[in-house]
């Protein structure tokens, strides 16, 4: 048990030093911060590509291609037949390697092939994504301006809410027209009304973001005050 | 338009064709065309193209910071620290991965006993496969032979590890579970061997299914122990320190700066100068008060405190559900339409001049 | 309301309408039709910020932050192209910190193209396109250090942002840079309003790109976009009226417009068959 | 100098409640109550599961981890089998640690009962590919075959509970816990079929709370945890039904959050006063 806690002790202490290095930026940009800034960029650059290989390229692409996913039973039969079609993955892999022609002066256009391909791909997906997300949103906006309660009387609170919702939606929607609203047109006159309503929305964002940001600070201080200090005491003690 | 640009535009079109066809055609047609059945591997193919770009960032860093070191430019020592961190993390991550791959293959060799036994039963029941595989007695003979050799290897491993008394309590529990599973498996295997099963009639199949259960338990116990051992290797420890100790903490620390920055931004910029900033601030304060209404209970303000504790979250809920949702939905729908138009332009390569490549080499 | 896995006839009609609007306005632009675009205040702030840098001789920083290859990157390129032309003309140092390797290739081409278009192709320095990291906060920490060390005079933040937006804006604020931001991520707009000199909200980014470059393709897309938005707006108004009428007489529920758009192929088939048989009889 | 003074004030305001470990009751959040009911009403029969996306890493662990913990604790208590997975590479650490911690906490609380890996939950690991992967997953007829192996390389078929999973219609609940941009939209836009859309709940960092409300309104989203405050109130609801449930560290953190909110609002008032005085002085001068 001692050996395991020694490693986690080292991990916590290094984590505390790294946190204080980043916090030192609050005083001013300094060497201590700059050193850990570069360490952070270096670690990130190593972790990201390897995780893509380890969690996707290897299990889903390379293992089937090399036949390593096939289990050979003691009697010579196999768990699943080798899929020669998986070798077709070599085509997109070769095509994807064209990215690296970015660095060549003469053949940079080859990189444009694969970049264009991914532009076309993300364009097509964005088309489907728009309809899948927008349609329920539009249908959700069909709110009756007058709402009756079960007993048949007008429910004023719901009616007010729905009317305010629809008016706000249309005014803000109207704010984002760019090729209408020539001087003197109605649309041009009511367009500015959208901006104050937007401010209510951004105020709500600011208020809820305060909670988000402070939570991060709380967690860091809790780590320093609780975990790091007790790790230091253990080492010193 | 030069041939290269034409080729780029055709490839861009092809990039989007598959997914647009998949979206535009009804499912029934897709099934008839056989697209639906192969959709997963086709999609994986597209993901592979993007995954190949993972080295780009690495090359940029190596070239940029490498040049700084070689030519001893300002800040080269930090660049050296960056590249060392990159190399160490790369090596440790690879070593840890290779170690876990090796142990997962070892685990698979034990697990295949259970898989193979259940496969013998299922193949025997499937008329179409029965004649493509060896006879039941041959297969069971191979199973028993393989099972005995694996059991002997694991018994020897368990006994050697029993001798080393310093292992932790949790590991001892895993070792005990493996020993029990091993003995159970040995009983099942010996029973199968002695019963000389030649065909899988009603009675014999129960013996086999019993062995499958025992082998599966053995596989589970062995994999639990090996996975626990895997976390104790040097490279796993180093990976833990670098990943959890350094990388995770640096990320969390960077993000936490926002906690103090937001305070500075609120103090400096949240000044009521215009109607708009007054509206923005009052909405922000209403939302904040709704999030911390518990404070009114703590300040012992009597009935006012209770009333505020109950009322403020409702006001916040109303502001978020009505004015905010309406305004934000309008932003989202507008941006959605703009995105749709740009998506069509991108797919059809209706590019703006700044991106057109007529003059590019 | 079920999900949308495959397009319904209604969705195809809306997509066809969008395509038609785009090609119609592209044709107008090709014939030299001058399309009206309302004045976007943020764009004037961009030009004055670059001018200030020319006076002080301090570098200009332009970042597309987390924007990956996609529709938003296109809009940012329109603005970057205009700014790069100005920095080329004023012989100012332009630095473009990058997050996405894929986007970086396109950004580099756009800046090289801008320098070439004002006859200063030789002055373009590929090292001005600086790759920092593709991890969000490693990128932010690199950007903070860069803005401080280069003592940036103007900082432009255009595109998709997340939590790091405030870190980027605070870094520019600390060195006294003139800052203009345009974010399609609404949750970050509140911070940019607090910390920047001017903030373009949501789609104004697309509008600014067309307004600054005045390129036929971008202007046509903006015009087409407004027509499709008009369709969506009319759809909402129609739906609200039906929903309100349905409170008085439930028959209106069957006339709700979305049912038309969401009806899949089999429903249309049955409608036509019943219509056809009624007409035939 | 002003800026650094503000930084110091905030750090001290946050550190005090943590140092002295005092905690107040959390604020009541209506959305957390509704989400509690949504998970309480989930019915998962044979071969039916919950998908829990842990799409967060070091940056937003402070808000997302408590949310993931209360959601998993509730699903584990209701014995609903869970597949944890992620669209984010850097979520690897939390995919392993959080379910394991909750399972051992529950086993500690209720000796004799077990929440073992492979029975209560399984870790399908990192799923790259964004929208393409998501529509692939939605179209899969057999999720066990689609995932193939868990993050340790073990086949899904090895674990009886997860050996024969059907398609998307067998997913009775999808929980997305994230602070990232775009991953939540990917689920909203692509994880559906024309005849089935699973119940979706969401643990979001507070910054995206206003955005999530439009999806609650359009019924694309059925439950929402609003940052740490949402997780704190949800843990309070769990505690009411399961008194032994522990949430003290979360409540201390939530209290520090409340105090820092108060300090920040005072800074806004101070900022306005200073601004007003300076404006007055410059107009007099």
Coordinates of N, CA, C and O in Angstrom, one line a residue, chain A residues 3 7 11 14-15 18 23 25-26 34-35 38 40-42 44-47 50 54 56 58 61 63 68 73-75 77 79 89 92-93 96 99-100 103 109 112-114 116-117 119-124 128 130 133 137 140-141 161 164-165 169 172-173 195-196 198-201 203 205 207-208 210-211 213 216 220, chain B residues 4 8 11-12 15-16 19 23 41 44-49 52-53 55-56 58-61 78 81-82 86 89-90 93 97 101 105 108 115-116 119 139 146 237 241 245-247 249 251-252 255-256 258-262 276 279-280 283-284 288 291 318 322 324 326 328-332 336-337 343 346 355 357 360:
Chain A
X3 N 3.8 1.7 -1.4 CA 4.3 2.0 -2.7 C 3.3 2.8 -3.6 O 3.6 3.8 -4.2
X7 N 3.5 7.0 -5.2 CA 3.3 7.5 -6.5 C 2.2 8.6 -6.6 O 2.3 9.6 -7.2
X11 N 2.5 12.5 -7.6 CA 1.5 13.1 -8.6 C 0.9 14.3 -8.1 O 0.8 15.3 -8.7
X14 N 3.5 17.3 -7.7 CA 3.8 17.9 -9.0 C 2.6 18.7 -9.5 O 2.7 19.9 -10.0
X15 N 1.4 18.2 -9.3 CA 0.2 18.9 -9.7 C 0.0 20.2 -9.0 O -0.3 21.2 -9.6
X18 N 2.6 22.7 -10.5 CA 2.1 23.1 -11.8 C 1.0 24.2 -11.6 O 1.0 25.2 -12.3
X23 N -0.8 29.9 -11.7 CA -1.4 31.0 -11.0 C -0.4 32.2 -10.9 O -0.8 33.4 -10.8
X25 N 1.0 33.5 -13.2 CA 0.8 34.5 -14.3 C -0.1 35.6 -13.8 O -0.1 36.7 -14.4
X26 N -0.9 35.4 -12.7 CA -1.7 36.5 -12.3 C -0.9 37.7 -11.8 O -1.3 38.8 -11.8
X34 N 6.1 30.4 -18.0 CA 6.5 30.1 -19.4 C 7.0 28.7 -19.5 O 6.6 27.9 -20.5
X35 N 7.7 28.2 -18.5 CA 8.3 26.8 -18.5 C 7.1 25.9 -18.5 O 7.0 25.0 -19.4
X38 N 5.1 25.7 -21.8 CA 5.6 24.9 -22.8 C 5.5 23.4 -22.5 O 5.3 22.6 -23.4
X40 N 3.1 22.0 -20.9 CA 1.7 21.7 -21.2 C 1.5 21.5 -22.7 O 0.9 20.5 -23.1
X41 N 2.0 22.4 -23.5 CA 1.9 22.2 -25.0 C 2.5 20.9 -25.4 O 2.0 20.2 -26.3
X42 N 3.7 20.6 -24.9 CA 4.4 19.4 -25.3 C 3.6 18.1 -24.9 O 3.4 17.2 -25.7
X44 N 0.4 17.8 -24.4 CA -0.8 17.8 -25.2 C -0.5 17.2 -26.6 O -1.2 16.4 -27.1
X45 N 0.6 17.7 -27.1 CA 1.0 17.3 -28.5 C 1.3 15.8 -28.6 O 1.1 15.2 -29.6
X46 N 1.8 15.2 -27.5 CA 2.1 13.8 -27.5 C 0.8 13.0 -27.3 O 0.6 12.0 -27.9
X47 N 0.0 13.4 -26.3 CA -1.2 12.6 -25.9 C -2.2 12.5 -27.0 O -2.7 11.4 -27.3
X50 N -1.6 10.0 -30.0 CA -1.5 8.6 -29.6 C -2.9 8.0 -29.1 O -3.2 6.9 -29.4
X54 N -4.5 4.7 -30.5 CA -4.8 3.6 -29.5 C -6.3 3.3 -29.4 O -6.6 2.1 -29.4
X56 N -8.8 4.3 -31.7 CA -9.6 4.2 -33.0 C -8.8 3.4 -34.0 O -9.2 2.4 -34.5
X58 N -6.1 1.7 -34.2 CA -5.6 0.3 -33.9 C -6.8 -0.7 -33.8 O -6.9 -1.6 -34.6
X61 N -9.4 -0.3 -37.2 CA -8.9 -0.3 -38.6 C -7.7 -1.3 -38.7 O -7.7 -2.2 -39.5
X63 N -6.2 -3.5 -36.5 CA -6.3 -4.9 -36.1 C -7.1 -5.7 -37.1 O -6.6 -6.8 -37.5
X68 N -5.4 -9.4 -36.6 CA -5.1 -9.7 -35.2 C -6.4 -9.8 -34.3 O -6.4 -10.2 -33.2
X73 N -8.7 -20.9 -32.4 CA -9.0 -21.9 -31.4 C -8.0 -23.1 -31.4 O -7.4 -23.3 -32.4
X74 N -7.9 -23.8 -30.3 CA -6.9 -24.9 -30.2 C -7.1 -25.9 -31.4 O -6.2 -26.6 -31.8
X75 N -8.3 -26.1 -31.9 CA -8.5 -27.1 -33.0 C -8.3 -26.5 -34.4 O -8.6 -27.1 -35.4
X77 N -9.7 -24.0 -35.8 CA -10.8 -23.2 -36.3 C -10.7 -21.8 -35.8 O -9.9 -21.6 -34.9
X79 N -12.4 -17.8 -34.6 CA -13.6 -17.1 -34.1 C -14.4 -16.5 -35.1 O -15.6 -16.5 -35.2
X89 N -9.5 -0.2 -46.3 CA -9.2 1.0 -45.5 C -7.9 1.6 -45.9 O -7.6 2.8 -45.6
X92 N -8.6 5.1 -47.9 CA -8.7 6.4 -47.1 C -7.4 6.7 -46.4 O -7.1 7.9 -46.2
X93 N -6.7 5.7 -45.9 CA -5.4 6.0 -45.2 C -4.4 6.7 -46.1 O -3.9 7.7 -45.8
X96 N -5.7 10.1 -46.8 CA -5.5 11.0 -45.7 C -4.0 11.5 -45.6 O -3.8 12.6 -45.1
X99 N -2.6 15.0 -46.6 CA -2.5 16.2 -45.7 C -1.0 16.7 -45.6 O -0.8 17.9 -45.6
X100 N -0.1 15.7 -45.6 CA 1.3 16.1 -45.3 C 2.0 16.8 -46.4 O 3.1 17.3 -46.3
X103 N 3.3 20.7 -46.5 CA 4.7 21.3 -46.3 C 5.5 21.4 -47.5 O 6.6 21.9 -47.5
X109 N -1.0 21.5 -53.6 CA -2.4 21.3 -54.1 C -2.9 19.9 -53.8 O -4.1 19.7 -53.6
X112 N -4.7 20.1 -50.8 CA -6.0 20.8 -51.0 C -7.1 19.7 -51.4 O -8.3 19.9 -51.1
X113 N -6.6 18.6 -52.0 CA -7.6 17.6 -52.4 C -8.3 17.1 -51.1 O -9.5 17.0 -51.0
X114 N -7.5 16.7 -50.1 CA -8.1 16.0 -49.0 C -8.8 17.1 -48.1 O -9.8 16.8 -47.5
X116 N -10.3 19.7 -49.3 CA -11.6 19.9 -50.0 C -12.5 18.8 -49.7 O -13.7 19.0 -49.4
X117 N -12.0 17.6 -49.6 CA -12.8 16.4 -49.3 C -13.5 16.6 -48.0 O -14.7 16.4 -47.8
X119 N -14.0 19.4 -46.4 CA -14.9 20.5 -46.5 C -16.3 20.0 -47.0 O -17.3 20.3 -46.4
X120 N -16.2 19.2 -48.1 CA -17.5 18.7 -48.7 C -18.2 17.8 -47.7 O -19.4 17.9 -47.5
X121 N -17.4 17.0 -47.0 CA -18.0 16.1 -46.0 C -18.7 16.8 -44.9 O -19.8 16.6 -44.6
X122 N -18.0 17.9 -44.3 CA -18.6 18.6 -43.2 C -19.8 19.4 -43.7 O -20.8 19.6 -43.0
X123 N -19.7 19.8 -45.0 CA -20.9 20.5 -45.5 C -22.1 19.6 -45.6 O -23.2 20.0 -45.1
X124 N -21.9 18.4 -46.1 CA -23.1 17.5 -46.2 C -23.6 17.2 -44.8 O -24.8 17.2 -44.6
X128 N -27.7 17.9 -43.0 CA -28.6 17.1 -42.2 C -28.7 17.6 -40.8 O -29.8 17.7 -40.2
X130 N -28.6 20.6 -39.6 CA -29.4 21.8 -39.5 C -30.9 21.4 -39.4 O -31.6 21.8 -38.4
X133 N -31.9 19.5 -36.1 CA -31.9 20.4 -34.9 C -33.0 21.5 -35.0 O -33.8 21.7 -34.1
X137 N -37.1 22.8 -33.0 CA -37.0 24.2 -32.4 C -38.2 25.0 -33.0 O -38.8 25.7 -32.3
X140 N -41.4 23.9 -31.7 CA -41.5 24.3 -30.3 C -41.9 25.7 -30.1 O -42.3 26.2 -29.0
X141 N -41.8 26.5 -31.2 CA -42.1 28.0 -31.1 C -43.6 28.2 -31.4 O -44.0 29.4 -31.3
X161 N -46.8 34.9 -21.1 CA -45.5 34.2 -21.4 C -45.3 33.9 -22.8 O -44.3 34.2 -23.5
X164 N -45.0 37.0 -25.0 CA -43.6 37.6 -24.8 C -42.6 36.8 -25.6 O -41.7 37.3 -26.3
X165 N -42.7 35.4 -25.5 CA -41.8 34.5 -26.2 C -41.8 34.8 -27.7 O -40.8 35.0 -28.3
X169 N -38.8 36.4 -29.9 CA -38.2 35.5 -30.9 C -38.2 36.3 -32.3 O -37.2 36.3 -32.9
X172 N -35.8 39.5 -32.3 CA -34.4 39.1 -32.4 C -34.0 38.5 -33.7 O -33.0 38.8 -34.4
X173 N -35.0 37.7 -34.2 CA -34.8 37.0 -35.5 C -34.6 38.1 -36.6 O -33.8 38.0 -37.5
X195 N -31.7 44.3 -30.3 CA -30.5 44.4 -29.6 C -30.7 44.4 -28.1 O -30.1 43.5 -27.3
X196 N -31.6 45.2 -27.5 CA -31.8 45.1 -26.0 C -32.3 43.8 -25.6 O -31.9 43.3 -24.5
X198 N -31.5 41.0 -26.9 CA -30.3 40.2 -26.9 C -29.5 40.4 -25.6 O -28.9 39.4 -25.1
X199 N -29.5 41.6 -25.1 CA -28.7 41.8 -23.9 C -29.3 41.0 -22.7 O -28.5 40.6 -21.8
X200 N -30.6 40.8 -22.7 CA -31.2 40.0 -21.6 C -30.6 38.6 -21.7 O -30.2 38.0 -20.7
X201 N -30.5 38.2 -22.9 CA -30.0 36.8 -23.2 C -28.6 36.7 -22.7 O -28.1 35.8 -22.0
X203 N -27.0 38.7 -20.6 CA -26.9 38.8 -19.2 C -27.2 37.5 -18.5 O -26.4 37.1 -17.6
X205 N -26.6 34.6 -19.8 CA -25.3 33.8 -20.1 C -24.2 34.2 -19.1 O -23.6 33.4 -18.5
X207 N -24.5 35.6 -16.1 CA -24.9 35.2 -14.7 C -24.6 33.7 -14.5 O -24.0 33.3 -13.6
X208 N -25.0 32.9 -15.5 CA -24.7 31.4 -15.4 C -23.3 31.1 -15.6 O -22.8 30.1 -15.0
X210 N -20.8 32.9 -14.6 CA -20.1 33.2 -13.3 C -20.0 32.0 -12.5 O -19.0 31.6 -12.0
X211 N -21.1 31.2 -12.5 CA -21.1 30.0 -11.7 C -20.1 29.0 -12.2 O -19.4 28.3 -11.5
X213 N -17.4 29.6 -14.0 CA -15.9 29.9 -13.8 C -15.5 29.8 -12.4 O -14.5 29.3 -12.1
X216 N -14.6 26.4 -11.2 CA -13.3 25.9 -11.6 C -12.3 26.4 -10.5 O -11.4 25.7 -10.1
X220 N -9.9 24.2 -7.8 CA -8.5 24.3 -7.8 C -8.0 24.7 -6.4 O -7.0 24.1 -5.9
Chain B
X4 N -6.2 21.2 -62.0 CA -6.1 20.9 -60.6 C -7.3 21.4 -59.8 O -7.9 20.7 -59.0
X8 N -10.0 19.3 -57.6 CA -10.2 19.6 -56.2 C -11.7 19.8 -56.0 O -12.3 19.2 -55.0
X11 N -13.5 16.4 -56.1 CA -13.2 15.6 -54.9 C -14.0 16.2 -53.7 O -14.6 15.4 -52.9
X12 N -14.1 17.5 -53.7 CA -15.0 18.1 -52.6 C -16.4 17.7 -52.8 O -17.0 17.3 -51.8
X15 N -16.7 14.2 -51.5 CA -16.6 14.1 -50.1 C -18.0 14.2 -49.4 O -18.3 13.5 -48.4
X16 N -18.9 15.0 -50.0 CA -20.2 15.2 -49.4 C -21.3 14.2 -50.0 O -22.3 14.0 -49.4
X19 N -22.8 11.1 -47.8 CA -23.6 11.4 -46.6 C -24.9 12.2 -47.0 O -26.0 12.0 -46.4
X23 N -28.7 10.8 -46.5 CA -29.7 11.6 -45.9 C -30.9 11.8 -46.8 O -32.1 11.7 -46.3
X41 N -19.0 0.6 -42.0 CA -17.6 0.5 -42.4 C -17.3 1.7 -43.4 O -16.2 2.3 -43.4
X44 N -16.6 4.6 -41.2 CA -15.3 4.5 -40.6 C -14.2 4.9 -41.6 O -13.2 5.5 -41.2
X45 N -14.5 4.6 -42.8 CA -13.5 5.0 -43.9 C -13.3 6.5 -43.9 O -12.2 7.0 -43.9
X46 N -14.5 7.2 -43.8 CA -14.4 8.7 -43.8 C -13.7 9.2 -42.5 O -12.9 10.1 -42.6
X47 N -13.9 8.5 -41.4 CA -13.3 9.0 -40.2 C -11.8 8.8 -40.3 O -11.0 9.6 -39.8
X48 N -11.4 7.7 -41.0 CA -9.9 7.4 -41.1 C -9.2 8.6 -41.8 O -8.2 9.0 -41.5
X49 N -9.9 9.2 -42.9 CA -9.3 10.3 -43.6 C -8.9 11.4 -42.7 O -7.8 11.9 -42.6
X52 N -6.0 10.7 -40.1 CA -4.6 10.7 -40.6 C -4.0 12.1 -40.4 O -2.8 12.2 -40.4
X53 N -4.8 13.1 -40.1 CA -4.2 14.5 -39.9 C -3.6 14.7 -38.6 O -3.1 15.7 -38.3
X55 N -0.9 13.9 -37.3 CA 0.5 14.2 -37.2 C 0.9 15.6 -37.5 O 2.0 16.1 -37.3
X56 N -0.1 16.3 -38.1 CA 0.2 17.7 -38.6 C 0.7 18.6 -37.5 O 1.7 19.2 -37.5
X58 N 1.9 17.8 -34.7 CA 3.2 17.3 -34.2 C 4.3 17.9 -35.0 O 5.3 18.5 -34.5
X59 N 4.2 17.8 -36.3 CA 5.2 18.3 -37.2 C 5.5 19.8 -37.1 O 6.6 20.3 -37.0
X60 N 4.3 20.5 -37.0 CA 4.5 22.0 -36.8 C 5.3 22.3 -35.6 O 6.2 23.1 -35.6
X61 N 5.0 21.6 -34.5 CA 5.7 21.9 -33.2 C 7.2 21.5 -33.3 O 8.1 22.3 -33.0
X78 N 13.0 27.0 -23.3 CA 11.6 26.5 -23.1 C 11.1 25.6 -24.2 O 10.4 24.6 -24.0
X81 N 12.4 22.3 -23.3 CA 11.5 21.7 -22.3 C 10.3 21.1 -23.0 O 9.8 20.0 -22.7
X82 N 9.7 21.9 -24.0 CA 8.5 21.4 -24.7 C 8.8 20.1 -25.4 O 8.1 19.1 -25.3
X86 N 7.4 16.4 -24.7 CA 6.7 15.7 -25.8 C 7.3 14.3 -25.9 O 6.5 13.3 -26.0
X89 N 6.5 12.0 -22.8 CA 5.1 11.6 -22.8 C 4.8 10.6 -23.9 O 4.1 9.6 -23.7
X90 N 5.4 10.9 -25.1 CA 5.2 10.0 -26.2 C 5.7 8.6 -25.9 O 5.0 7.6 -26.0
X93 N 3.7 6.9 -23.0 CA 2.3 6.5 -23.4 C 2.4 5.3 -24.3 O 1.6 4.3 -24.1
X97 N 1.0 1.6 -23.4 CA 0.0 1.0 -24.3 C 0.4 -0.4 -24.7 O -0.3 -1.4 -24.7
X101 N -1.5 -3.8 -24.2 CA -1.8 -4.7 -25.3 C -1.4 -6.1 -25.1 O -2.1 -7.1 -25.2
X105 N -3.6 -9.6 -24.8 CA -3.5 -10.8 -25.6 C -3.3 -12.0 -24.7 O -3.9 -13.1 -24.9
X108 N -6.6 -12.9 -23.4 CA -7.5 -13.5 -24.5 C -7.2 -15.0 -24.6 O -8.1 -15.8 -24.8
X115 N -14.8 -19.2 -24.7 CA -15.4 -18.9 -26.0 C -15.4 -20.1 -26.9 O -16.4 -20.4 -27.5
X116 N -14.3 -20.9 -26.9 CA -14.2 -22.1 -27.7 C -15.2 -23.1 -27.3 O -16.0 -23.7 -28.1
X119 N -18.5 -22.2 -28.4 CA -18.5 -22.2 -29.9 C -18.8 -23.7 -30.3 O -19.6 -23.9 -31.3
X139 N -12.7 -31.9 -31.3 CA -12.7 -30.5 -30.8 C -12.6 -30.5 -29.2 O -11.8 -29.8 -28.6
X146 N -5.7 -28.1 -24.4 CA -5.3 -26.6 -24.3 C -5.6 -26.2 -22.9 O -4.8 -25.5 -22.2
X237 N 2.7 3.7 -13.9 CA 2.9 4.7 -12.8 C 3.3 6.0 -13.4 O 2.7 7.1 -13.1
X241 N 1.5 9.7 -13.4 CA 2.1 11.0 -12.9 C 2.1 12.0 -13.9 O 1.6 13.2 -13.7
X245 N -1.0 13.7 -12.9 CA -0.4 14.7 -12.0 C 0.0 16.0 -12.7 O -0.1 17.1 -12.1
X246 N 0.4 15.9 -14.0 CA 0.8 17.2 -14.7 C -0.2 17.7 -15.7 O -0.7 18.8 -15.5
X247 N -0.5 16.8 -16.6 CA -1.4 17.3 -17.7 C -2.8 17.7 -17.3 O -3.2 18.8 -17.6
X249 N -3.7 18.5 -14.2 CA -3.7 19.6 -13.3 C -3.4 20.9 -14.0 O -4.0 22.0 -13.7
X251 N -4.3 21.6 -17.1 CA -5.5 22.0 -17.8 C -6.5 22.6 -16.8 O -7.1 23.7 -17.1
X252 N -6.7 22.0 -15.6 CA -7.6 22.5 -14.6 C -7.1 23.9 -14.1 O -8.0 24.8 -13.9
X255 N -7.8 26.6 -16.7 CA -9.3 26.9 -16.7 C -9.7 27.7 -15.5 O -10.5 28.6 -15.6
X256 N -9.0 27.4 -14.4 CA -9.4 28.1 -13.1 C -9.0 29.6 -13.1 O -9.6 30.4 -12.4
X258 N -9.9 31.5 -15.1 CA -11.2 32.2 -15.5 C -11.9 32.7 -14.3 O -12.7 33.7 -14.4
X259 N -11.8 32.0 -13.2 CA -12.6 32.4 -12.0 C -12.2 33.8 -11.6 O -13.0 34.6 -11.3
X260 N -10.9 34.0 -11.6 CA -10.5 35.4 -11.2 C -10.6 36.4 -12.3 O -11.0 37.6 -12.1
X261 N -10.5 35.9 -13.6 CA -10.6 36.9 -14.7 C -12.1 37.4 -14.8 O -12.3 38.5 -15.1
X262 N -13.0 36.5 -14.5 CA -14.4 36.9 -14.6 C -14.7 37.9 -13.5 O -15.5 38.9 -13.7
X276 N -28.6 49.2 -22.6 CA -28.3 47.8 -22.9 C -27.5 47.1 -21.8 O -27.8 46.0 -21.3
X279 N -29.7 46.4 -18.8 CA -30.5 45.2 -19.0 C -29.7 44.0 -18.8 O -30.0 43.0 -18.1
X280 N -28.4 44.0 -19.4 CA -27.6 42.8 -19.3 C -27.2 42.5 -17.9 O -27.3 41.4 -17.4
X283 N -30.3 41.2 -15.8 CA -30.5 39.8 -16.1 C -29.5 38.9 -15.4 O -29.8 37.9 -14.8
X284 N -28.2 39.4 -15.4 CA -27.1 38.6 -14.8 C -27.3 38.4 -13.3 O -27.2 37.3 -12.7
X288 N -27.9 35.1 -11.1 CA -26.9 34.8 -10.0 C -27.7 34.6 -8.7 O -27.4 33.6 -7.9
X291 N -29.3 31.4 -8.3 CA -28.4 30.2 -8.1 C -27.9 30.1 -6.7 O -27.5 29.0 -6.3
X318 N -38.0 31.6 -14.7 CA -38.9 32.3 -15.7 C -38.0 33.0 -16.7 O -38.2 32.9 -17.9
X322 N -38.3 32.0 -20.6 CA -39.1 32.8 -21.6 C -38.2 33.8 -22.4 O -37.8 33.5 -23.5
X324 N -35.0 34.6 -22.3 CA -33.7 34.1 -22.7 C -33.9 33.0 -23.8 O -33.2 33.1 -24.8
X326 N -36.3 32.5 -25.9 CA -36.8 33.1 -27.1 C -35.7 33.8 -27.9 O -35.5 33.5 -29.1
X328 N -32.5 33.4 -27.5 CA -31.4 32.5 -27.9 C -31.8 31.6 -29.1 O -31.1 31.3 -30.0
X329 N -33.1 31.2 -29.0 CA -33.6 30.3 -30.2 C -33.5 31.1 -31.5 O -33.2 30.5 -32.5
X330 N -33.8 32.4 -31.4 CA -33.7 33.2 -32.6 C -32.3 33.3 -33.2 O -32.0 33.1 -34.4
X331 N -31.3 33.4 -32.2 CA -29.9 33.4 -32.6 C -29.6 32.1 -33.3 O -29.0 32.0 -34.3
X332 N -30.0 31.0 -32.6 CA -29.6 29.7 -33.1 C -30.2 29.4 -34.4 O -29.5 28.8 -35.3
X336 N -28.3 28.9 -37.8 CA -28.5 27.6 -38.5 C -28.7 27.8 -39.9 O -28.1 27.1 -40.8
X337 N -29.5 28.8 -40.3 CA -29.8 29.1 -41.7 C -28.5 29.5 -42.4 O -28.1 29.1 -43.5
X343 N -22.9 25.6 -45.9 CA -22.7 24.2 -46.1 C -22.9 23.8 -47.6 O -22.1 23.1 -48.2
X346 N -20.0 25.2 -49.5 CA -18.7 24.4 -49.4 C -18.8 23.1 -50.2 O -17.9 22.7 -50.9
X355 N -10.6 32.1 -51.0 CA -10.2 30.7 -50.8 C -10.0 30.0 -52.1 O -9.5 28.9 -52.2
X357 N -8.6 28.7 -55.6 CA -7.2 28.3 -55.7 C -6.7 28.4 -57.1 O -5.9 27.6 -57.5
X360 N -3.0 29.0 -57.3 CA -2.1 28.3 -56.4 C -1.2 27.3 -57.1 O -1.7 26.6 -58.0

